[in-house]
Coordinates of C-alpha atoms (C1' of nucleotides) in Angstrom, one line a residue:
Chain D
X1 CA -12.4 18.8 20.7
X2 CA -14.3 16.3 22.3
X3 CA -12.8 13.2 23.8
X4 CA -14.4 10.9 21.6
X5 CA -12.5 13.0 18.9
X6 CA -9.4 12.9 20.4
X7 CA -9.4 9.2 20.8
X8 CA -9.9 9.1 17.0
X9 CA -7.3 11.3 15.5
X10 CA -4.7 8.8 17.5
X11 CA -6.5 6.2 15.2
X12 CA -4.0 7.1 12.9
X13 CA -0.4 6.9 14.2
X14 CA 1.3 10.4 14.0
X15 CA 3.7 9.9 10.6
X16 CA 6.7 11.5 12.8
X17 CA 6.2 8.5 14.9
X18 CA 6.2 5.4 13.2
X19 CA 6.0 6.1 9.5
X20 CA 5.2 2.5 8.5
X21 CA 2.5 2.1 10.5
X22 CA 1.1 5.1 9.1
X23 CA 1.7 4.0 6.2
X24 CA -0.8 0.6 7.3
X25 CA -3.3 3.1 9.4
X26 CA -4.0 5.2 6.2
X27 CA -4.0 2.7 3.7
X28 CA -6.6 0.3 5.8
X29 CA -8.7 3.4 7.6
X30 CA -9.2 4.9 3.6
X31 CA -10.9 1.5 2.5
X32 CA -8.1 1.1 0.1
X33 CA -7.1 -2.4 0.5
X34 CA -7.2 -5.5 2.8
X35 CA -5.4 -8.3 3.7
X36 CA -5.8 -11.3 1.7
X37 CA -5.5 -14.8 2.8
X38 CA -2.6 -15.4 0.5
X39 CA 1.0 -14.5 2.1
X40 CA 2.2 -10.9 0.8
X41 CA -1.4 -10.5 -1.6
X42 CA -3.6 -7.5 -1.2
X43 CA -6.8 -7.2 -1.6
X44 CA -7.6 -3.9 -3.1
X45 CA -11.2 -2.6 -2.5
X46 CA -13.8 -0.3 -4.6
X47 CA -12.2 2.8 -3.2
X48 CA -7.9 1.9 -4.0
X49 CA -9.4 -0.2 -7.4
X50 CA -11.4 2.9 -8.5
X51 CA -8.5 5.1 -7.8
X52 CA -6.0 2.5 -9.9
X53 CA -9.1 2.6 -12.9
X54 CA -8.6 6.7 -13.3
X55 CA -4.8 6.0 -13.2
X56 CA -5.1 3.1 -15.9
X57 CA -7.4 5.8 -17.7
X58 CA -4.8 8.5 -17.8
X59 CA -1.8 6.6 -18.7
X60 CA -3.8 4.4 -21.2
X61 CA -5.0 7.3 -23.2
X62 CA -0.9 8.6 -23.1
X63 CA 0.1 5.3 -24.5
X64 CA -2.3 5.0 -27.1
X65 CA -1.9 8.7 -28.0
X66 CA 1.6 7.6 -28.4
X67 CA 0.8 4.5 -31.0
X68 CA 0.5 1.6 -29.0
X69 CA -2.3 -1.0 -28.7
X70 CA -3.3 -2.9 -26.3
X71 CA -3.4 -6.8 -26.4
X72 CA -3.0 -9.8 -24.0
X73 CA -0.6 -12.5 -23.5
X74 CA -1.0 -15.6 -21.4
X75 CA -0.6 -16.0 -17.2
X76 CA 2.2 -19.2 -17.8
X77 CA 4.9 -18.9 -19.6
X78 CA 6.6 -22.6 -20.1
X79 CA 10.3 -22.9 -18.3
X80 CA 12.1 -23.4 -21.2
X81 CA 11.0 -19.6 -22.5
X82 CA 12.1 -18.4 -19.4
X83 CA 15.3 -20.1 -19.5
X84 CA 16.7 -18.9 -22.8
X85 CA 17.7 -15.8 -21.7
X86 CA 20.6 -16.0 -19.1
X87 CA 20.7 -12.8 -17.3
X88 CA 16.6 -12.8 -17.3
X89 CA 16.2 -16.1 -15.5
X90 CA 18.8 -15.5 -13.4
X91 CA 17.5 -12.1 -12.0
X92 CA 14.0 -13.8 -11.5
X93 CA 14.0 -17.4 -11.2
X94 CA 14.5 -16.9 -7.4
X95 CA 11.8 -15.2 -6.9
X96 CA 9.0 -17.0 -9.1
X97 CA 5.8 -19.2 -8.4
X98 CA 5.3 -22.3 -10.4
X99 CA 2.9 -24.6 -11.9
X100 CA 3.3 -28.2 -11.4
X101 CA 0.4 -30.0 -11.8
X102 CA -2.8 -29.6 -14.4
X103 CA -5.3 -31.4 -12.3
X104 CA -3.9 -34.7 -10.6
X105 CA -1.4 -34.7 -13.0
X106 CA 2.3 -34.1 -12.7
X107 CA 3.1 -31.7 -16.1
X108 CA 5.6 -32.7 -18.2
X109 CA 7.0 -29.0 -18.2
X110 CA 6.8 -26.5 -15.1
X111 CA 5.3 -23.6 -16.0
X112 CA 6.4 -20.2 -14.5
X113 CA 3.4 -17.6 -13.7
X114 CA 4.5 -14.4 -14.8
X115 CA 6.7 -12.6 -13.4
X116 CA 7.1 -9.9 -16.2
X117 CA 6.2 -11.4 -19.8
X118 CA 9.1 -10.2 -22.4
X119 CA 9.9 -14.1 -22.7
X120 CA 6.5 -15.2 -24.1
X121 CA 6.0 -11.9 -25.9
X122 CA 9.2 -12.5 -27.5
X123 CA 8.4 -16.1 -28.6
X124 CA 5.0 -14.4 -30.1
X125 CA 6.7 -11.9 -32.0
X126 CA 9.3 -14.2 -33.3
X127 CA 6.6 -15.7 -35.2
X128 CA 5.2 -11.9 -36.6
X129 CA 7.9 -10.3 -37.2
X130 CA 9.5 -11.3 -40.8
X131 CA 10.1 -8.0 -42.7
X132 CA 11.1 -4.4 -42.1
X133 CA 7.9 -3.7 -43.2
X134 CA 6.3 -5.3 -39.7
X135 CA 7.9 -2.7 -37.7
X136 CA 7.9 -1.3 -35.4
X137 CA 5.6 -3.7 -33.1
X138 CA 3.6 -1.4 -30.4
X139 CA 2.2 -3.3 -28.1
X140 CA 1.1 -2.7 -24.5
X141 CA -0.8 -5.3 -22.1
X142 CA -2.7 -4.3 -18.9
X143 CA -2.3 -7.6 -16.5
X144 CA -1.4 -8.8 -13.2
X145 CA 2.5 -10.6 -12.5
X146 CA 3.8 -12.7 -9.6
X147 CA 7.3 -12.0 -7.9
X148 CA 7.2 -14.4 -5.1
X149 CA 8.7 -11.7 -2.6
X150 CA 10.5 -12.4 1.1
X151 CA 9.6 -9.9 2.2
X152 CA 6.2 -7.4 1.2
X153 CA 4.5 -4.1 1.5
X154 CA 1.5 -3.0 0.4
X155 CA 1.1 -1.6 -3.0
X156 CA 4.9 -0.9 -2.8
X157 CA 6.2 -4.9 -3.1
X158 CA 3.0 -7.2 -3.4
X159 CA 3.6 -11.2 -4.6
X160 CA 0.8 -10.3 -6.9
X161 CA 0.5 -6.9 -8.7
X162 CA -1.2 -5.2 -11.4
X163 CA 0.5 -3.0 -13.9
X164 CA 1.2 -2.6 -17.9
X165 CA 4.0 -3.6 -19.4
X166 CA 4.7 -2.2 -22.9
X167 CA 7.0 -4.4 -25.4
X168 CA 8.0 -2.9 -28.6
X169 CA 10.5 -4.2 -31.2
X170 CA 12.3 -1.4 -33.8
X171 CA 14.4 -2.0 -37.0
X172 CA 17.2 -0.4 -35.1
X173 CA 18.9 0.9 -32.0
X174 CA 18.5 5.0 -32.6
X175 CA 14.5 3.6 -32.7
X176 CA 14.5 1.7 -29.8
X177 CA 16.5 4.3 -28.1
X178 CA 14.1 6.8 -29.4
X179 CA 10.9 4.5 -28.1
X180 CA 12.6 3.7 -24.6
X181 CA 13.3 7.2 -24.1
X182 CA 10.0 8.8 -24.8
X183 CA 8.0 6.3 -22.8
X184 CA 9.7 8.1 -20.1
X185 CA 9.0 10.9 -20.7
X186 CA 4.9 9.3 -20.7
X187 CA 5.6 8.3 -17.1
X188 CA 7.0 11.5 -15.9
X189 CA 4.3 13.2 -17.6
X190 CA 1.1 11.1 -16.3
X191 CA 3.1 10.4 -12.7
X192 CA 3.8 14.7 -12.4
X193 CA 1.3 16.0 -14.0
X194 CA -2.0 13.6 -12.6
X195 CA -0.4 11.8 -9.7
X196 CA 1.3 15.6 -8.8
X197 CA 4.2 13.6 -8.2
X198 CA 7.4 15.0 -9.1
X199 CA 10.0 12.5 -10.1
X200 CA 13.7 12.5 -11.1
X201 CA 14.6 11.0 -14.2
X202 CA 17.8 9.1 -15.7
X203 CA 19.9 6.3 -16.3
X204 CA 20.0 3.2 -13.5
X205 CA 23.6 1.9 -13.0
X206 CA 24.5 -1.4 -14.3
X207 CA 23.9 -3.0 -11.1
X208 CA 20.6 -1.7 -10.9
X209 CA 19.3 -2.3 -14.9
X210 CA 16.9 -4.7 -15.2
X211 CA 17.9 -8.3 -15.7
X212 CA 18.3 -8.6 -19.6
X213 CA 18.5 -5.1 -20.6
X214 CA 21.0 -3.1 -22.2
X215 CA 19.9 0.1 -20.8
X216 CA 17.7 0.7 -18.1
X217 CA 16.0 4.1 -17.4
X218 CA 13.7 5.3 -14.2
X219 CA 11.6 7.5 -12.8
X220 CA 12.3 8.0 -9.2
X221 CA 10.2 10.0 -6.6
X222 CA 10.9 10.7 -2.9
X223 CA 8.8 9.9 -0.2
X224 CA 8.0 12.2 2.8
X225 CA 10.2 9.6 4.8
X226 CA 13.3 10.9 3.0
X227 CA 13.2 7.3 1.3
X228 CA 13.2 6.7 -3.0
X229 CA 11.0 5.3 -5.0
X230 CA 11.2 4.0 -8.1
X231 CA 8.0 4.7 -9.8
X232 CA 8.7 3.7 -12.9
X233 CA 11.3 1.9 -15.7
X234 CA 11.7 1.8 -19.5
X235 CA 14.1 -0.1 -20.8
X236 CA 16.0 -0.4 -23.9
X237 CA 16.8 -4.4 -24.4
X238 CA 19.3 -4.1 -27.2
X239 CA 18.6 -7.2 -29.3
X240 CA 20.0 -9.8 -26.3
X241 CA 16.3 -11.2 -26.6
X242 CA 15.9 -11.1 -30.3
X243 CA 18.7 -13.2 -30.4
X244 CA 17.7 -15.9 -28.1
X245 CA 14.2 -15.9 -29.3
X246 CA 15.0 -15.5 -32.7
X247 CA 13.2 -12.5 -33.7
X248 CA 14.8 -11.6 -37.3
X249 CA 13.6 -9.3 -40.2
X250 CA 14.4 -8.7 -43.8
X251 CA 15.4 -4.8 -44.4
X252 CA 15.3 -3.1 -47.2
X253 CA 18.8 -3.6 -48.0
X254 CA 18.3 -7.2 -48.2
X255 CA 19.9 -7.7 -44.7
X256 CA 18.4 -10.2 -42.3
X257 CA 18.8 -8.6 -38.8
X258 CA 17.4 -9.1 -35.1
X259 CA 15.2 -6.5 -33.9
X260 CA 16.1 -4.0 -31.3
X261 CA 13.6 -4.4 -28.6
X262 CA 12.0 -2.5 -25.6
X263 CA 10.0 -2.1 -23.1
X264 CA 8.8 -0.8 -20.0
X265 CA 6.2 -0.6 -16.6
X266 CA 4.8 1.4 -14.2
X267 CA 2.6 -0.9 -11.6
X268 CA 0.1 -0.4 -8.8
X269 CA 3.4 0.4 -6.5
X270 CA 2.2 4.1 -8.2
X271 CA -0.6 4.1 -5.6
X272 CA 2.0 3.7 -2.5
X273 CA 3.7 6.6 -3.9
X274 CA 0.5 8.8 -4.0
X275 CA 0.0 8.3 -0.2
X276 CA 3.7 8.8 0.9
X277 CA 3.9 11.6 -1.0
X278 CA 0.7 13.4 -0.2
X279 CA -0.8 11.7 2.7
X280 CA -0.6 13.7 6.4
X281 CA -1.4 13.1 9.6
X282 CA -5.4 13.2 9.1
X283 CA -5.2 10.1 6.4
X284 CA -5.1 10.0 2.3
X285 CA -4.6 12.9 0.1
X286 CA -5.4 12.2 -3.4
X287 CA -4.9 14.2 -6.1
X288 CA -8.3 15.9 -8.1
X289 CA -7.4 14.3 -11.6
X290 CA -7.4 10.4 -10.1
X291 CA -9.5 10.9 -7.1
X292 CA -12.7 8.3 -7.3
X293 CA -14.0 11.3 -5.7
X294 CA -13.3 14.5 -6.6
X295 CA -15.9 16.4 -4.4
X296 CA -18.2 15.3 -1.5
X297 CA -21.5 17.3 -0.3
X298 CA -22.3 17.1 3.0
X299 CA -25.2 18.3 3.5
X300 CA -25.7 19.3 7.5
X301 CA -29.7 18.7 8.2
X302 CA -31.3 18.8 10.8
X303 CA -34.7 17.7 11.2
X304 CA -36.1 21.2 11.1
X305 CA -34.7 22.0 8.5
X306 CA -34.5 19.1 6.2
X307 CA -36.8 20.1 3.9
X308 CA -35.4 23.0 2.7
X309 CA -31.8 21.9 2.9
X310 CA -31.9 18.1 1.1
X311 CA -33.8 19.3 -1.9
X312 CA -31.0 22.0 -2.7
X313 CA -28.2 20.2 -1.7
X314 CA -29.7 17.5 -4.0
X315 CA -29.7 20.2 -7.0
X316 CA -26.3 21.5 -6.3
X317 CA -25.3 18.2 -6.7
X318 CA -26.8 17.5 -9.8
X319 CA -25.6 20.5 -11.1
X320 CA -21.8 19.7 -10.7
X321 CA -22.3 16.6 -11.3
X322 CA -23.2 17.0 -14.8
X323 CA -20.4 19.9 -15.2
X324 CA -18.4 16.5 -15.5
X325 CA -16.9 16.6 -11.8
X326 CA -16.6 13.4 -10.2
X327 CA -18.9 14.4 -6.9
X328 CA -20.6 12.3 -4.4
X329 CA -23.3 13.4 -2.0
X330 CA -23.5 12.0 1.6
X331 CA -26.7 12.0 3.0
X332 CA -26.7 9.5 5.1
X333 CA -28.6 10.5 8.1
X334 CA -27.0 8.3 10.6
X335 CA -23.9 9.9 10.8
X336 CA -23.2 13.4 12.4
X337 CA -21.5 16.0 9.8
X338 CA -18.4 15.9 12.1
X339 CA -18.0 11.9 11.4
X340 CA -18.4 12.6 7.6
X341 CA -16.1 15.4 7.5
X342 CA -13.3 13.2 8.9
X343 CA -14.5 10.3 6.8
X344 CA -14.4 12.0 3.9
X345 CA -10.6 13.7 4.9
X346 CA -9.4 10.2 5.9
X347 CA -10.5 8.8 2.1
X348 CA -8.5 11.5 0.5
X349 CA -11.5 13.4 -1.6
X350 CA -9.9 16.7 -2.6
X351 CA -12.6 19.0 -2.0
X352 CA -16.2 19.3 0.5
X353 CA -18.7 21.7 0.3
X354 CA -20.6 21.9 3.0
X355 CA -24.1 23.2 2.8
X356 CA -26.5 24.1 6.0
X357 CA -29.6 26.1 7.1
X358 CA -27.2 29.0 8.0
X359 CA -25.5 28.8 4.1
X360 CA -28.6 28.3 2.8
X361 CA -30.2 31.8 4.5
X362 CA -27.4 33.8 3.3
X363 CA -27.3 31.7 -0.6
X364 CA -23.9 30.5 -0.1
X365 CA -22.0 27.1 1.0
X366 CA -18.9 26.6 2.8
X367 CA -16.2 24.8 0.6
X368 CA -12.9 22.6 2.6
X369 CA -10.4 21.7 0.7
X370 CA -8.2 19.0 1.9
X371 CA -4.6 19.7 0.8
X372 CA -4.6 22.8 2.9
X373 CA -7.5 22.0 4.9
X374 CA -8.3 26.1 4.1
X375 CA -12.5 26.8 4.2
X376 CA -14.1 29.6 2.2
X377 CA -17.4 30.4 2.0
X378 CA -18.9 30.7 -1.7
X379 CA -22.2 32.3 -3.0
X380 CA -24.4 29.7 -4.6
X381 CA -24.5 31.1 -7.5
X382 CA -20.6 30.9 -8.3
X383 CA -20.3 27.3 -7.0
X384 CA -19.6 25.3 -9.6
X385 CA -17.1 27.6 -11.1
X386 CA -15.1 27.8 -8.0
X387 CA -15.4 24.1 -7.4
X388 CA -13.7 23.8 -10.9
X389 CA -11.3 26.4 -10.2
X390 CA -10.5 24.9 -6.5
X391 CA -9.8 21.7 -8.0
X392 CA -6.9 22.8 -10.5
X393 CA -5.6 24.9 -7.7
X394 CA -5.3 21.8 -5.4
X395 CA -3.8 19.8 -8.1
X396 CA -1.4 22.5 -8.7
X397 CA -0.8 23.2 -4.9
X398 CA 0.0 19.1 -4.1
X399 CA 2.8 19.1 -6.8
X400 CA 4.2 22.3 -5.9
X401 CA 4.1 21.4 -2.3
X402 CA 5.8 17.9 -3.4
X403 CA 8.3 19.2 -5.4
X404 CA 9.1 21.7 -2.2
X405 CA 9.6 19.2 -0.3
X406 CA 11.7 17.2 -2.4
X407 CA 14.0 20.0 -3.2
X408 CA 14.7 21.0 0.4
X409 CA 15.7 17.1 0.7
X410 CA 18.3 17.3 -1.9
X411 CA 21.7 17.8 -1.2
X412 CA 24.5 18.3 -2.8
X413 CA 28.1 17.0 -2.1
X414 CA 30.8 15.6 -2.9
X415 CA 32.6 14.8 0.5
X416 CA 31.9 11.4 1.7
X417 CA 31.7 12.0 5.4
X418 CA 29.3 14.9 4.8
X419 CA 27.3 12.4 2.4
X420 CA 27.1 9.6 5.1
X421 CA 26.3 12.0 7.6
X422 CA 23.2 13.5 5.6
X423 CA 22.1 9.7 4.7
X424 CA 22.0 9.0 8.2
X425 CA 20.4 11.8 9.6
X426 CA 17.9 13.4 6.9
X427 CA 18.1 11.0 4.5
X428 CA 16.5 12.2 1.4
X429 CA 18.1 12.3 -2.4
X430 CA 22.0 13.4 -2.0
X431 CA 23.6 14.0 -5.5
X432 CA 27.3 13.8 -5.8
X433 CA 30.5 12.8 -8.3
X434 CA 30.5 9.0 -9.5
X435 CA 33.4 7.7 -10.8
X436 CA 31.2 5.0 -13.0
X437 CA 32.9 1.6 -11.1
X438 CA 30.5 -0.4 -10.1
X439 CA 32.8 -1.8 -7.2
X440 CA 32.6 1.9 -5.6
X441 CA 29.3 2.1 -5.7
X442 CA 28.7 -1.4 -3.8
X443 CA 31.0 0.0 -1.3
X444 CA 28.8 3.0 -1.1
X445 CA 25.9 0.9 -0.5
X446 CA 27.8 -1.0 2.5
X447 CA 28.8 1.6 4.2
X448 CA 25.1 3.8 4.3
X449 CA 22.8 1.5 2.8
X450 CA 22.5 4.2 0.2
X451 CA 22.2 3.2 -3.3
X452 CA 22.3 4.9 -6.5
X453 CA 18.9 6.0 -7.8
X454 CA 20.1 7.0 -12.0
X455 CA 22.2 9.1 -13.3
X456 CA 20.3 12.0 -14.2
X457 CA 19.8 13.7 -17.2
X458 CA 20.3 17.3 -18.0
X459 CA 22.8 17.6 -14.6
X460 CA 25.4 19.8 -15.6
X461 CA 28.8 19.4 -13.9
X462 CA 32.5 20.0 -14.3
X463 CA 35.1 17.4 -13.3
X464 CA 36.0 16.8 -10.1
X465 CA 37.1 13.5 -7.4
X466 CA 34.1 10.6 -6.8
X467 CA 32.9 10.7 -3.5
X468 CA 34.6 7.9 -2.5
X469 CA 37.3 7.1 -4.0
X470 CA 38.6 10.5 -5.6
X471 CA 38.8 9.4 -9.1
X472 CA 38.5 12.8 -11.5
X473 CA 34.9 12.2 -13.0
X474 CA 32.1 14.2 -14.5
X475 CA 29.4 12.1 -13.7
X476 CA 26.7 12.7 -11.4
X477 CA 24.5 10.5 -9.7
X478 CA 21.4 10.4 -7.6
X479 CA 21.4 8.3 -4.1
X480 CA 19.3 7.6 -1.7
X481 CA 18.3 4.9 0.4
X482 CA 14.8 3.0 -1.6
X483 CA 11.9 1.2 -1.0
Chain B
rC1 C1' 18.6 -18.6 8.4
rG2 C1' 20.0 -15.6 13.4
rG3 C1' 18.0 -12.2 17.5
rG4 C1' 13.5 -10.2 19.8
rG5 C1' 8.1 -9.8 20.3
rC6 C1' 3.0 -11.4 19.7
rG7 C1' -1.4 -15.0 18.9
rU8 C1' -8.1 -13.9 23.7
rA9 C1' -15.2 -11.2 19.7
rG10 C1' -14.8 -7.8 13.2
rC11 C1' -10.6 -4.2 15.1
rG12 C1' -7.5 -2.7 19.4
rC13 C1' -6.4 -4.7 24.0
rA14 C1' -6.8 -6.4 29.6
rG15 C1' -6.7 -11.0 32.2
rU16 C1' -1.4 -15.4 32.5
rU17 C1' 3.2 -13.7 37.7
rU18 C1' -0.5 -16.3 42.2
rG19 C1' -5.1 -22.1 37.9
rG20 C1' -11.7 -21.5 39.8
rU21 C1' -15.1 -21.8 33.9
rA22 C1' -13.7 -14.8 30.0
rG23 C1' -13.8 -9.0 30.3
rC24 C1' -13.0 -3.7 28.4
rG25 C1' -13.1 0.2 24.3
rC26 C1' -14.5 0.8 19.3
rA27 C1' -17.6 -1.6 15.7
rC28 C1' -22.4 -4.3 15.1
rU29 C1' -28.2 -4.9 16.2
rU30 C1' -33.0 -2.7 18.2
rG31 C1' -35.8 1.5 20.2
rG32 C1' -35.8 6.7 21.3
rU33 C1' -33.7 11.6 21.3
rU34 C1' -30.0 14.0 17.9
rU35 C1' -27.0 16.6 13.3
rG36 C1' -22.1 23.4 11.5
rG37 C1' -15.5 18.8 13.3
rG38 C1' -16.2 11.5 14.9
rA39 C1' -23.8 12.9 19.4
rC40 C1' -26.4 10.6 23.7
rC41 C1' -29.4 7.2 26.6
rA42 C1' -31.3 2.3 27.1
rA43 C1' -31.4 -2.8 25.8
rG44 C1' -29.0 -6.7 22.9
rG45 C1' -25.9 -10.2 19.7
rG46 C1' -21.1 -12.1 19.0
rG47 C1' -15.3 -15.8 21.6
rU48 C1' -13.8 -24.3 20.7
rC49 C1' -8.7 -17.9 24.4
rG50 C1' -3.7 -20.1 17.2
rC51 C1' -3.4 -25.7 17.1
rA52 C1' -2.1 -30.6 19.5
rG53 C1' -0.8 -33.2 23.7
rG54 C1' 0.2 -33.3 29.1
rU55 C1' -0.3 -32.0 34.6
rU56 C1' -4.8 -31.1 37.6
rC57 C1' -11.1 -32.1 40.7
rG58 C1' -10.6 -27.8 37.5
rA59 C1' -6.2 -24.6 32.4
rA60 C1' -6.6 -18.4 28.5
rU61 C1' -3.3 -19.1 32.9
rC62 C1' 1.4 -24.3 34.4
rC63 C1' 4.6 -28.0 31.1
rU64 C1' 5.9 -30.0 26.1
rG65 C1' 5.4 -29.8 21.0
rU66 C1' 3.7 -27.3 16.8
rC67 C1' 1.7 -23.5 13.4
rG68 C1' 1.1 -18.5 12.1
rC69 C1' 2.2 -13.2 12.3
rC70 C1' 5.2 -8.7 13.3
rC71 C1' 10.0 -6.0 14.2
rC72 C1' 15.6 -6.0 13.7
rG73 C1' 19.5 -8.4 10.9
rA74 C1' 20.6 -11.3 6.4
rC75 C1' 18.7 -11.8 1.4
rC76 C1' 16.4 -9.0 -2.7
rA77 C1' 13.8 -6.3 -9.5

RNA sequence: CGGGGCGUAGCGCAGUUUGGUAGCGCACUUGGUUUGGGACCAAGGGGUCGCAGGUUCGAAUCCUGUCGCCCCGACCA
């Protein structure tokens, strides 16, 4: 390795070492995002916003296939809307930019900008919804929301971030509870299956629901720190918004009743989970389905032989390329193939093929993939079957490997000492007996910072003492300290 | 809000103790030679040293004030 080399791989700090500035160093040396001039704002460039439009693509298709539509609903939402609902305002009116003046005029009412938009969606569908016959109201929006955060993060807690919120409203509970649920099961779908991100799902405490909401349910990954995330929420709203915003119907039985409502996000904090999750020591890993690119050509050519290599590199590209793969070539003759190489490693892309006078003699290229960083040398001829092939394989590998390392960081216990010990040292998800009070579980979280991630489904268990308190219960729960 | 640290070129830093008119690496520009894991040589461009006062013949350096950022704590959908 040469010492220009060497000085470079310490570009980006070891994870072991200091994981948030990692964290920073791959983010910024990937092209993702920047620094904006506005306090706790990103700026997400061409490369992170590309990789957010295949994400939007995936899950947009999943909640469409699922019946909802998209539509839009305004930036400001007046401070009376935001008001009526007590446990809403409360959880967000701290943390919420307002709008005080149109012009040079002082407004008569302050408008909030959006933190999350059930208030003015409710006042809209107030005015829709009349009969039985309305429902159920599917209705998704694709938009930005400001939390006016003390402290921020990239992609993980921004003042200003993109996502989708969906907002439904249903005739009854066993709907709504029907709809809540199986929007989950969208996220853990699109956030395993193309984000190769494996996720725990369940049932967030009561301290933990989201302010408003009868039932909250989440999604929760774990980082390669040992750290949570919660990647996404659905929640089921009961009708304590219908009843404040008036949102009534006529049934069938001649009943007027207030609509059960729901709904639920998943944000651009998605993106800081791809590169805690997957990311090494050598930069971004993305995974082949959202990658903006899937496969970069470097062709390595040398004046002598650029004749012979550009002009077949050139058709190999063209050739995958119209197989539907998302490949880029890099021909750029100012940069060495050893610059590009790590480049192209640092941005993530999946997959290189490498193509040279010496492939080219013996009718073969040389293909890297970057979740292993394994080479193999392929015959021309069956490139762009392999390149497929290679590409499901990776996707495959990254949530295998993922879901590896997240079940070697799960313990399970029910002896408190033991529990604050693993916390402590290994951290990671630690699943043990809760006895369901809410006072015990904010002790929990004083003593080890820990807090309770959901209640997971599908856990079986027999009765037994809570971890801290003793309490016979059958409950178990998920902790973990969180992002 | 409490404790600690830092503001010097696009980025990362040295210079501050002991005042003398600003430097290094990367990046950038030009020319040439290069290309299988961050190529090399040569020549260039770029800085009101966070801001405002003060001391001094002279301030990046000393003094006072102020603003901003980072870390730890606190707070926290």
């Amino acid at each position: 390795m040469s010492k220009q080399n060497k000085e470079f791989v310490k570009e980006i700090t070891p994870r072991s070492e200091d994981y948030s500035q990692w964290y920073l160093d791959v983010i910024l040396k990937a092209q993702m995002m920047d620094y904006s001039p506005v306090k706790g704002c990103m700026v997400i460039r061409p490369y992170g916003f590309t990789l957010w439009e295949n994400m939007q693509q995936g899950l947009d298709g999943r909640i469409k296939a699922t019946g909802h539509r998209n539509a839009y609903f305004p930036l400001f939402i007046p401070e009376s809307l935001l008001q009526k609902e007590a446990d809403h305002v409360e959880g967000f009116a701290p943390e919420v930019a307002w709008v005080t003046h149109g012009g040079n005029e002082k407004l008569a009412e302050r408008l909030v900008v959006r933190p999350t938009s059930e208030t003015i969606i409710c006042e809209m569908y107030s005015r829709w919804i009349q009969s039985y016959r309305d429902l159920p109201v599917l209705i998704n929006q694709w938009c930005n929301v400001v939390r006016w955060e003390k402290v921020t993060r990239p992609f993980l807690r921004t003042s200003e971030f993109l996502w989708q919120e969906g907002h439904t409203a249903h005739r009854n509970e066993e709907e709504a509870e029907e709809e809540t649920l199986k929007m989950l099961e969208v996220y853990r779908d699109f956030v395993e299956n193309d984000l190769a991100v494996p996720v725990v799902t369940g049932r967030k405490t009561e301290n933990e629901k989201f302010a408003g909401a009868l039932r909250t349910y989440s999604i929760e990954a774990l980082m390669s720190d040992g750290k949570a995330l919660q990647a996404g929420t659905s929640h089921n709203l009961g009708t304590h918004f219908a009843k404040v915003f008036d949102i009534t119907y006529l049934d069938s039985d001649g009943e007027l009743k207030h609509v059960w409502q729901t709904s639920w996000g998943v944000s651009t904090r998605l993106i800081g989970a791809i590169i805690m999750v997957h990311g090494d020591d050598r930069g971004l890993v993305l995974p082949p389905k959202v990658a903006p690119t899937q496969v970069i050509l470097v062709p390595i050519a040398p004046k002598k032989a650029r004749e012979t290599v550009l002009p077949k590199a050139d058709a190999i590209y063209r050739d995958i390329k119209e197989s539907g793969v998302r490949i880029e070539m890099d021909d750029r003759e100012e940069y060495s193939p050893g610059w590009k190489f790590n480049e192209w490693e640092m941005k993530g892309v999946p997959l290189r093929i490498e193509i040279g006078p010496r492939d080219l003699e013996n009718g073969q290229a040389v293909l890297a993939r970057r979740d292993t960083g394994e080479k193999e040398t392929v015959s021309l001829d069956s490139l762009k079957t392999r390149v497929r092939e290679l590409l499901g394989e990776i996707q495959a590998n990254m949530y295998d490997k993922a879901k590896a390392f997240r079940e070697e960081n799960t313990y399970r216990t029910d002896d408190y000492d033991e529990f604050k010990k693993i916390i402590e040292e290994k951290r990671g998800f630690v699943v043990s007996r809760w006895c369901g009070d809410s006072d015990c579980e904010q002790a929990i979280k004083e003593d080890t910072k820990a807090t309770i991630r959901c209640l997971p489904f599908n856990e079986e268990t027999t009765s037994g003492p809570c971890l801290r308190c003793g309490t016979e219960s059958d409950k178990l729960a998920y902790f973990a300290r969180a992002y």
